[in-house]
Coordinates of C-alpha atoms in Angstrom, one line a residue:
M1 CA 144.7 101.0 96.9
G2 CA 143.4 99.2 93.8
V3 CA 140.1 100.0 92.2
C4 CA 138.4 96.9 93.6
E5 CA 139.6 97.7 97.1
Q6 CA 138.4 101.3 96.8
Y7 CA 134.8 100.2 96.1
K8 CA 134.8 97.3 98.5
S9 CA 136.0 99.5 101.4
A10 CA 133.1 101.8 100.5
G11 CA 130.7 98.9 101.0
Q12 CA 130.2 98.2 97.2
D13 CA 131.1 94.5 97.2
Q14 CA 127.9 93.8 95.2
L15 CA 129.5 95.3 92.1
F16 CA 131.8 92.3 91.7
E17 CA 129.5 89.4 92.4
H18 CA 129.5 88.5 88.7
F19 CA 133.2 89.4 88.1
E20 CA 134.4 85.8 87.7
S21 CA 131.8 85.1 85.1
L22 CA 133.1 87.9 82.8
E23 CA 135.6 87.4 80.0
K24 CA 139.0 88.8 80.7
N25 CA 138.5 91.8 78.5
E26 CA 135.1 92.5 80.1
Q27 CA 136.7 92.3 83.6
Q28 CA 139.2 95.0 82.5
T29 CA 136.5 97.1 81.0
L30 CA 134.5 97.0 84.2
L31 CA 137.6 98.0 86.2
D32 CA 138.5 100.8 83.8
N33 CA 135.0 102.2 84.0
L34 CA 135.0 102.0 87.8
E35 CA 138.4 103.7 87.9
K36 CA 137.2 106.6 85.8
V37 CA 134.4 107.3 88.3
A38 CA 136.8 106.9 91.3
N39 CA 139.3 109.3 89.7
R40 CA 136.5 112.0 89.7
V41 CA 135.0 111.3 93.1
S42 CA 136.2 108.6 95.5
P43 CA 133.6 105.8 96.2
E44 CA 133.6 106.5 99.9
K45 CA 132.9 110.2 99.3
L46 CA 130.1 109.3 96.8
V47 CA 128.4 107.2 99.4
S48 CA 128.8 109.8 102.1
D49 CA 127.6 112.6 99.8
C50 CA 124.5 110.6 98.8
K51 CA 123.6 110.1 102.5
K52 CA 124.0 113.8 103.1
A53 CA 121.8 114.6 100.1
I54 CA 119.0 112.4 101.5
Q55 CA 119.3 114.2 104.8
L56 CA 119.3 117.6 103.0
A57 CA 116.1 116.7 101.1
E58 CA 114.4 116.0 104.5
E59 CA 115.6 119.3 105.9
N60 CA 114.5 121.3 102.9
S61 CA 111.0 119.9 103.2
K62 CA 110.5 122.0 106.3
A63 CA 109.3 125.6 105.8
G64 CA 111.8 128.3 106.7
S65 CA 110.6 131.5 108.4
H66 CA 114.1 132.9 108.2
I67 CA 113.8 133.5 104.5
Q68 CA 113.8 137.2 103.5
P69 CA 114.0 139.2 100.3
L70 CA 117.4 140.4 99.1
P71 CA 118.4 143.8 100.6
S72 CA 118.0 146.8 98.3
S73 CA 121.8 147.1 97.9
S74 CA 121.8 143.7 96.1
Y75 CA 118.5 144.1 94.2
E76 CA 117.6 146.4 91.4
S77 CA 114.9 146.5 88.7
I78 CA 115.3 148.0 85.2
I79 CA 111.6 147.6 84.6
D80 CA 110.4 151.2 83.9
N81 CA 113.9 152.4 84.7
P82 CA 115.4 153.4 81.3
E83 CA 118.1 155.7 82.9
A84 CA 119.7 152.8 84.8
E85 CA 119.3 150.5 81.9
T86 CA 121.1 152.9 79.5
R87 CA 123.9 153.6 82.1
Y88 CA 124.5 149.9 82.7
F89 CA 124.3 149.1 78.9
N90 CA 127.0 151.7 78.1
K91 CA 129.3 150.4 80.9
G92 CA 128.9 146.9 79.6
V93 CA 129.7 148.0 76.1
E94 CA 132.9 149.5 77.3
S95 CA 134.0 146.1 78.6
L96 CA 132.8 144.4 75.4
E97 CA 134.9 146.8 73.4
R98 CA 138.0 145.5 75.2
S99 CA 136.8 141.9 74.5
E100 CA 136.6 141.2 78.3
V101 CA 133.3 139.3 78.2
G102 CA 132.9 135.6 77.6
V103 CA 129.7 133.5 77.3
I104 CA 128.9 130.2 78.9
L105 CA 126.0 128.2 77.5
L106 CA 124.5 125.2 79.3
A107 CA 123.5 123.0 76.4
G108 CA 123.8 119.4 77.7
G109 CA 120.2 118.4 77.4
Q110 CA 118.4 116.4 74.7
G111 CA 115.1 117.3 73.3
T112 CA 113.4 114.2 74.6
R113 CA 110.4 115.9 76.0
L114 CA 110.0 117.7 72.7
G115 CA 109.9 114.4 70.8
S116 CA 113.4 114.8 69.5
S117 CA 116.6 112.8 70.1
A118 CA 118.8 115.7 69.0
P119 CA 120.4 118.2 71.4
K120 CA 117.8 120.7 72.5
G121 CA 119.7 123.6 71.0
C122 CA 119.1 122.0 67.5
Y123 CA 115.3 122.3 68.0
D124 CA 113.2 124.4 65.7
I125 CA 110.4 126.1 67.6
G126 CA 108.4 126.8 64.4
L127 CA 109.5 130.2 63.4
P128 CA 108.9 131.3 59.8
S129 CA 112.7 131.1 59.2
G130 CA 113.0 127.6 60.7
K131 CA 116.0 128.7 62.8
S132 CA 117.2 126.5 65.6
L133 CA 117.8 127.8 69.2
F134 CA 121.5 127.5 68.5
Q135 CA 121.2 129.7 65.4
I136 CA 119.2 132.4 67.1
Q137 CA 121.7 132.6 69.9
A138 CA 124.7 132.5 67.6
E139 CA 123.2 135.4 65.6
R140 CA 122.8 137.4 68.8
I141 CA 126.5 137.1 69.5
Y142 CA 127.2 138.0 65.8
R143 CA 125.0 141.1 66.0
L144 CA 126.3 142.3 69.3
Q145 CA 129.9 142.1 68.0
K146 CA 128.8 144.2 65.1
L147 CA 127.0 146.6 67.3
V148 CA 129.9 147.1 69.7
G149 CA 132.5 147.2 66.8
K150 CA 136.1 147.9 67.5
N151 CA 137.1 144.3 66.7
C152 CA 135.0 143.0 69.6
K153 CA 135.3 139.3 70.2
I154 CA 132.9 137.4 72.4
P155 CA 134.2 133.8 73.0
W156 CA 131.4 131.2 73.4
Y157 CA 131.9 128.2 75.7
I158 CA 129.3 125.6 75.1
M159 CA 128.8 122.9 77.8
T160 CA 127.5 119.7 76.3
S161 CA 127.0 116.2 77.7
E162 CA 128.4 112.9 76.6
P163 CA 125.2 112.0 74.6
T164 CA 125.0 115.5 72.9
R165 CA 128.6 116.4 72.3
N166 CA 129.2 114.9 68.9
A167 CA 125.8 115.8 67.5
T168 CA 126.2 119.4 68.8
E169 CA 129.6 119.8 67.2
Q170 CA 128.4 118.3 63.9
F171 CA 125.4 120.7 63.9
F172 CA 127.7 123.7 64.2
Q173 CA 130.1 122.3 61.5
E174 CA 127.2 121.7 59.1
N175 CA 126.0 125.2 59.6
N176 CA 129.4 126.8 59.3
Y177 CA 129.3 127.9 63.0
F178 CA 126.5 130.3 62.0
G179 CA 128.9 132.9 60.8
L180 CA 131.0 133.0 63.9
N181 CA 134.7 132.4 64.1
H182 CA 135.3 128.7 64.9
G183 CA 138.3 129.6 67.1
D184 CA 136.0 131.6 69.4
I185 CA 133.8 128.6 70.2
T186 CA 134.8 126.0 72.7
F187 CA 132.9 122.8 73.4
F188 CA 133.3 121.0 76.7
N189 CA 131.4 118.3 78.5
Q190 CA 129.6 118.3 81.9
G191 CA 130.3 115.3 84.0
T192 CA 128.2 112.4 85.2
L193 CA 127.4 110.8 88.5
P194 CA 126.6 107.2 89.4
A195 CA 123.1 106.2 90.7
F196 CA 122.2 104.6 94.0
D197 CA 119.5 102.3 95.3
L198 CA 116.7 104.0 97.2
K199 CA 118.5 103.8 100.5
G200 CA 121.5 105.6 99.1
E201 CA 123.8 102.8 100.1
K202 CA 124.5 100.7 96.9
L203 CA 125.7 101.8 93.5
L204 CA 123.7 100.4 90.5
L205 CA 125.1 98.6 87.5
G206 CA 123.7 99.7 84.1
S207 CA 125.5 96.8 82.3
P208 CA 127.9 94.0 83.2
T209 CA 130.8 96.3 82.7
S210 CA 129.5 99.8 83.8
L211 CA 127.7 101.7 86.5
V212 CA 124.4 103.6 85.8
Q213 CA 125.4 107.2 85.3
S214 CA 123.5 110.4 84.6
P215 CA 124.5 114.1 84.0
D216 CA 125.5 115.8 87.2
G217 CA 123.1 118.7 86.9
N218 CA 123.7 122.3 86.0
G219 CA 125.9 122.6 89.1
G220 CA 128.3 120.3 87.4
L221 CA 129.4 123.4 85.4
Y222 CA 131.9 124.3 88.1
R223 CA 133.7 120.9 88.0
A224 CA 133.6 121.0 84.2
I225 CA 135.2 124.4 84.1
K226 CA 137.9 123.1 86.4
E227 CA 138.5 119.8 84.6
N228 CA 138.7 121.5 81.2
N229 CA 141.1 124.2 82.5
L230 CA 138.8 126.9 81.2
V231 CA 140.0 129.6 83.7
D232 CA 143.4 129.4 82.0
D233 CA 141.7 130.0 78.7
F234 CA 139.7 132.9 80.1
N235 CA 142.9 134.5 81.3
K236 CA 144.7 133.8 78.0
R237 CA 141.9 135.6 76.1
G238 CA 141.8 138.5 78.6
I239 CA 138.2 137.6 79.7
K240 CA 137.2 139.2 83.0
H241 CA 133.5 138.8 83.0
L242 CA 131.2 135.8 82.1
Y243 CA 127.6 135.7 81.1
M244 CA 126.0 132.3 81.7
Y245 CA 122.6 131.2 80.4
C246 CA 120.6 128.1 79.3
V247 CA 120.0 127.0 75.8
D248 CA 116.2 126.6 76.3
N249 CA 115.5 130.3 76.8
V250 CA 114.8 131.7 73.3
L251 CA 114.8 135.3 74.6
S252 CA 118.1 135.3 76.4
L253 CA 120.1 138.4 75.7
V254 CA 123.4 136.6 75.1
A255 CA 126.3 138.6 76.6
D256 CA 123.9 141.3 77.7
P257 CA 125.8 144.6 78.1
T258 CA 123.2 145.8 80.6
F259 CA 123.7 142.9 83.0
I260 CA 127.5 143.0 82.6
G261 CA 127.5 146.7 83.3
Y262 CA 125.3 146.3 86.3
A263 CA 127.7 143.8 87.9
I264 CA 130.8 145.9 87.0
E265 CA 129.4 149.2 88.4
H266 CA 128.5 147.6 91.7
K267 CA 131.6 145.5 91.9
F268 CA 129.6 142.3 92.2
E269 CA 131.5 139.0 91.8
L270 CA 128.3 137.0 91.2
A271 CA 125.0 138.3 89.9
T272 CA 121.8 136.8 88.7
K273 CA 118.9 137.9 86.6
A274 CA 115.3 137.5 87.8
V275 CA 111.9 138.1 86.4
R276 CA 108.9 139.1 88.4
K277 CA 106.8 136.2 89.8
R278 CA 103.5 135.9 87.9
D279 CA 101.5 135.4 91.0
A280 CA 102.1 134.4 94.7
H281 CA 101.9 130.7 94.0
E282 CA 103.8 130.3 90.7
S283 CA 105.9 127.1 91.0
V284 CA 109.3 128.7 90.6
G285 CA 112.5 129.0 92.5
L286 CA 113.0 132.4 94.2
I287 CA 116.2 134.4 94.7
A288 CA 116.2 135.5 98.3
T289 CA 118.3 135.4 101.5
K290 CA 118.5 132.6 104.0
D291 CA 120.4 133.1 107.2
K292 CA 121.4 136.5 105.7
R293 CA 123.1 134.8 102.8
P294 CA 122.0 134.9 99.1
C295 CA 120.2 131.7 98.0
V296 CA 117.6 130.2 95.7
I297 CA 114.7 128.7 97.5
E298 CA 112.0 126.4 96.2
Y299 CA 108.4 127.6 96.3
S300 CA 107.7 124.6 98.6
E301 CA 110.1 125.9 101.2
I302 CA 108.0 128.9 102.1
S303 CA 104.6 129.3 103.9
K304 CA 101.5 130.5 102.2
E305 CA 101.6 133.7 104.3
L306 CA 105.2 134.4 103.2
A307 CA 104.5 133.7 99.6
E308 CA 101.6 136.1 99.6
A309 CA 103.3 138.9 101.6
T310 CA 103.6 142.3 99.9
D311 CA 105.8 145.4 100.3
N312 CA 104.7 149.0 100.6
Q313 CA 104.4 149.2 96.8
G314 CA 101.9 146.4 96.7
L315 CA 104.4 144.0 95.1
L316 CA 105.2 140.5 96.4
K317 CA 108.1 140.7 98.9
L318 CA 109.4 137.4 97.4
R319 CA 109.0 138.0 93.7
A320 CA 112.5 137.4 92.2
A321 CA 111.9 134.3 90.0
N322 CA 115.1 132.4 89.2
I323 CA 115.8 132.1 85.4
V324 CA 119.3 130.5 85.7
N325 CA 121.0 133.5 84.0
H326 CA 124.2 134.5 85.9
Y327 CA 127.2 136.7 85.9
Y328 CA 130.6 135.6 87.2
S329 CA 133.8 137.5 87.6
V330 CA 136.8 135.4 86.5
N331 CA 138.6 136.5 89.7
L332 CA 135.9 134.8 91.7
L333 CA 136.3 131.6 89.8
E334 CA 140.0 131.7 90.3
R335 CA 139.6 132.0 94.0
E336 CA 136.6 129.8 94.7
L337 CA 136.4 127.1 92.0
D338 CA 138.4 124.4 94.0
N339 CA 136.3 125.1 97.1
W340 CA 133.0 124.8 95.2
C341 CA 134.1 121.5 93.5
D342 CA 135.1 120.0 96.8
N343 CA 132.2 121.1 99.0
M344 CA 129.1 121.6 97.0
S345 CA 126.2 119.4 98.2
Y346 CA 124.2 117.0 96.1
H347 CA 120.5 116.7 95.6
I348 CA 118.5 113.6 95.1
A349 CA 115.9 112.6 92.5
K350 CA 114.0 109.3 92.9
K351 CA 113.7 107.7 89.5
K352 CA 112.7 104.6 87.6
I353 CA 116.2 103.4 86.6
P354 CA 116.9 100.5 84.2
I355 CA 119.6 98.3 85.8
Y356 CA 121.6 95.2 85.2
N357 CA 121.1 92.6 88.0
N358 CA 124.3 90.8 88.3
K359 CA 122.8 88.1 90.5
T360 CA 120.3 87.0 87.9
G361 CA 122.3 88.2 84.8
E362 CA 119.2 90.0 83.6
F363 CA 118.4 93.6 82.7
E364 CA 115.5 95.1 84.7
K365 CA 113.2 98.0 83.7
P366 CA 111.2 99.0 86.8
E367 CA 107.7 100.4 86.8
T368 CA 108.2 102.3 90.1
P369 CA 111.1 104.4 91.3
N370 CA 113.9 102.0 92.3
G371 CA 116.9 104.3 92.7
I372 CA 118.4 107.8 93.3
K373 CA 120.1 110.0 90.8
L374 CA 122.4 112.7 92.2
E375 CA 122.8 116.1 90.8
Q376 CA 124.2 119.5 91.8
F377 CA 122.4 122.8 91.4
I378 CA 124.3 125.8 90.0
F379 CA 122.9 128.2 92.6
D380 CA 124.2 126.2 95.6
V381 CA 127.3 128.3 95.5
F382 CA 125.3 131.5 96.2
P383 CA 125.6 131.3 100.0
T384 CA 129.4 131.3 99.7
I385 CA 129.2 134.9 98.3
P386 CA 129.2 137.9 100.7
M387 CA 126.1 139.9 100.3
E388 CA 128.0 143.0 99.2
K389 CA 129.5 141.0 96.3
F390 CA 126.1 139.6 95.1
G391 CA 123.5 141.3 93.0
C392 CA 120.2 140.5 91.4
L393 CA 118.8 142.4 88.4
E394 CA 115.1 142.2 87.7
V395 CA 114.3 142.3 84.0
Q396 CA 111.1 142.2 82.0
R397 CA 109.8 138.7 81.5
S398 CA 108.3 139.4 78.0
K399 CA 111.7 140.7 76.8
E400 CA 114.1 138.2 78.3
F401 CA 112.5 134.9 79.4
S402 CA 110.5 132.3 77.6
P403 CA 111.8 128.8 78.5
L404 CA 111.3 125.7 76.4
K405 CA 110.7 122.9 78.9
N406 CA 107.7 120.9 77.6
G407 CA 106.5 119.2 74.5
P408 CA 104.1 120.6 71.8
G409 CA 100.6 121.1 73.1
S410 CA 101.5 121.1 76.8
A411 CA 100.1 123.6 79.2
N412 CA 103.0 126.0 79.2
D413 CA 106.7 126.6 78.5
N414 CA 106.4 124.8 75.2
P415 CA 107.4 125.4 71.5
E416 CA 104.2 127.4 71.0
T417 CA 104.8 129.8 73.9
S418 CA 108.5 130.2 73.0
R419 CA 107.6 131.0 69.4
T420 CA 104.9 133.4 70.3
A421 CA 107.1 135.3 72.8
Y422 CA 109.9 135.6 70.2
L423 CA 107.5 136.9 67.5
K424 CA 105.7 139.3 69.8
L425 CA 109.0 140.9 70.9
G426 CA 110.2 141.3 67.3
T427 CA 106.9 142.7 66.3
S428 CA 106.9 145.2 69.1
W429 CA 110.4 146.4 68.0
L430 CA 109.1 146.9 64.5
R431 CA 106.1 148.9 65.7
S432 CA 108.4 151.1 67.8
A433 CA 110.5 151.7 64.7
G434 CA 107.4 152.9 62.8
A435 CA 106.4 149.8 60.9
V436 CA 102.7 149.3 60.1
I437 CA 101.5 145.9 61.3
D438 CA 98.0 144.6 61.7
D439 CA 96.9 143.5 65.1
N440 CA 96.6 139.9 64.1
I441 CA 100.1 139.7 62.4
L442 CA 103.3 138.6 64.1
V443 CA 106.6 139.2 62.4
E444 CA 109.9 137.4 63.0
V445 CA 112.9 139.7 63.2
S446 CA 116.2 138.0 62.7
S447 CA 118.6 138.2 65.7
A448 CA 121.3 138.8 63.1
T449 CA 119.6 142.1 62.2
T450 CA 118.9 143.5 65.7
Y451 CA 120.1 142.7 69.2
K452 CA 117.3 144.4 71.2
G453 CA 115.4 146.6 68.8
E454 CA 118.0 148.8 67.2
N455 CA 118.8 149.0 63.5
L456 CA 115.2 148.8 62.3
S457 CA 114.6 152.4 61.2
Q458 CA 114.5 151.3 57.5
F459 CA 111.1 149.7 58.2
K460 CA 109.4 153.0 59.2
G461 CA 106.1 153.2 57.3
Y462 CA 106.6 149.7 55.9
K463 CA 103.5 147.6 56.0
F464 CA 103.6 143.9 57.1
D465 CA 100.9 141.4 56.3
K466 CA 100.6 137.6 56.4
N467 CA 102.7 137.3 53.2
N468 CA 105.8 139.0 54.6
S469 CA 106.3 137.9 58.2
Y470 CA 110.1 137.6 58.3
V471 CA 112.8 140.3 58.5
E472 CA 116.3 139.3 57.8

């Protein structure tokens, strides 16, 4: 079946109403662009999946009393539990010594909300050093490789998007890959999905020769891994364990041995980190169970009573806040990747979408939502994992999670909060090492110098003031 027939049989005749008015080369460009989309997901499946996504949104709006916390066999905290933290750390280091750990970074977003057109990873949160998020994270990998020793290699797989790919690669090249081996860094793109009208029936044109398309969400990671044959690369490099995180978390312990060791010791195939919910009504996704399967639920899906319920320790029963920081075994990906790509559901977001109206030949910029963008969520695969193969590790928020979501001066999760969290953590490490620091002074500690507070004994007795606020 030709590309025109594929779309017309899916009820998308409107895409061709201007076809005869196009130049021959424009007609071919339109057909080529439509074919690229169809090669990824058939038009009929796209329409069907969009309708399912609309139905899913309606179902998810209903509160669910069948939601429960994870069982203790799948949930553990290392807060005030140094013995477990050390044991897991050492087990993770053993795997790192064998170069069995790879890192996947989700870095497809632009810094639009931050007032920047550059990839978000290029953003400078205002540290004394002026380092970007990419540099901080690269230096963590560099330092961990040095800490582990024994020729440890930690391959870094960086998922970009079409708008950010070239700028990201150029940024790494200009900065000499931040001291890492170029051959251990792999860039790959997440995919895109077409947009629909508000009924979820008609695809929208963004120009005379192309559909409106947008990134397919963090759940597009799985299809991107498949399409870029990354599992083959994992196996070629001897990688058995993967640490996945998001570029906007300045505190992420990249390739964290503790998290890796936790998953290995319990033979989990998929694990996730969580931080403790700030309060009962914090607007955050929660890691829990639904129908006795692991899942992430939105705060809007649970009742006020369930949100406020406490356990016998006085802690919230549902307190595991999702920070999108996961562990995957490569064996799991080998076994389930095709299934996930074929069967993952889509979610809808109603947006104001600029479109090309091929009836009038004009571009339109709406003032109210006029269409639906589809995306997939990375945690939608959680229910496919048997509970005995799924784990959640609770970590200290102040040590591991400070996301950069909003622009300067906003209420929270902004450059100021990220910078303060990073500086406070480094300052606490220096104080623990015996440095003398005034209460009103915050010191930046380079992630190339220490991974999580080690290697700072040389600063015992050293006094820091406002004139020396950076440790390299």
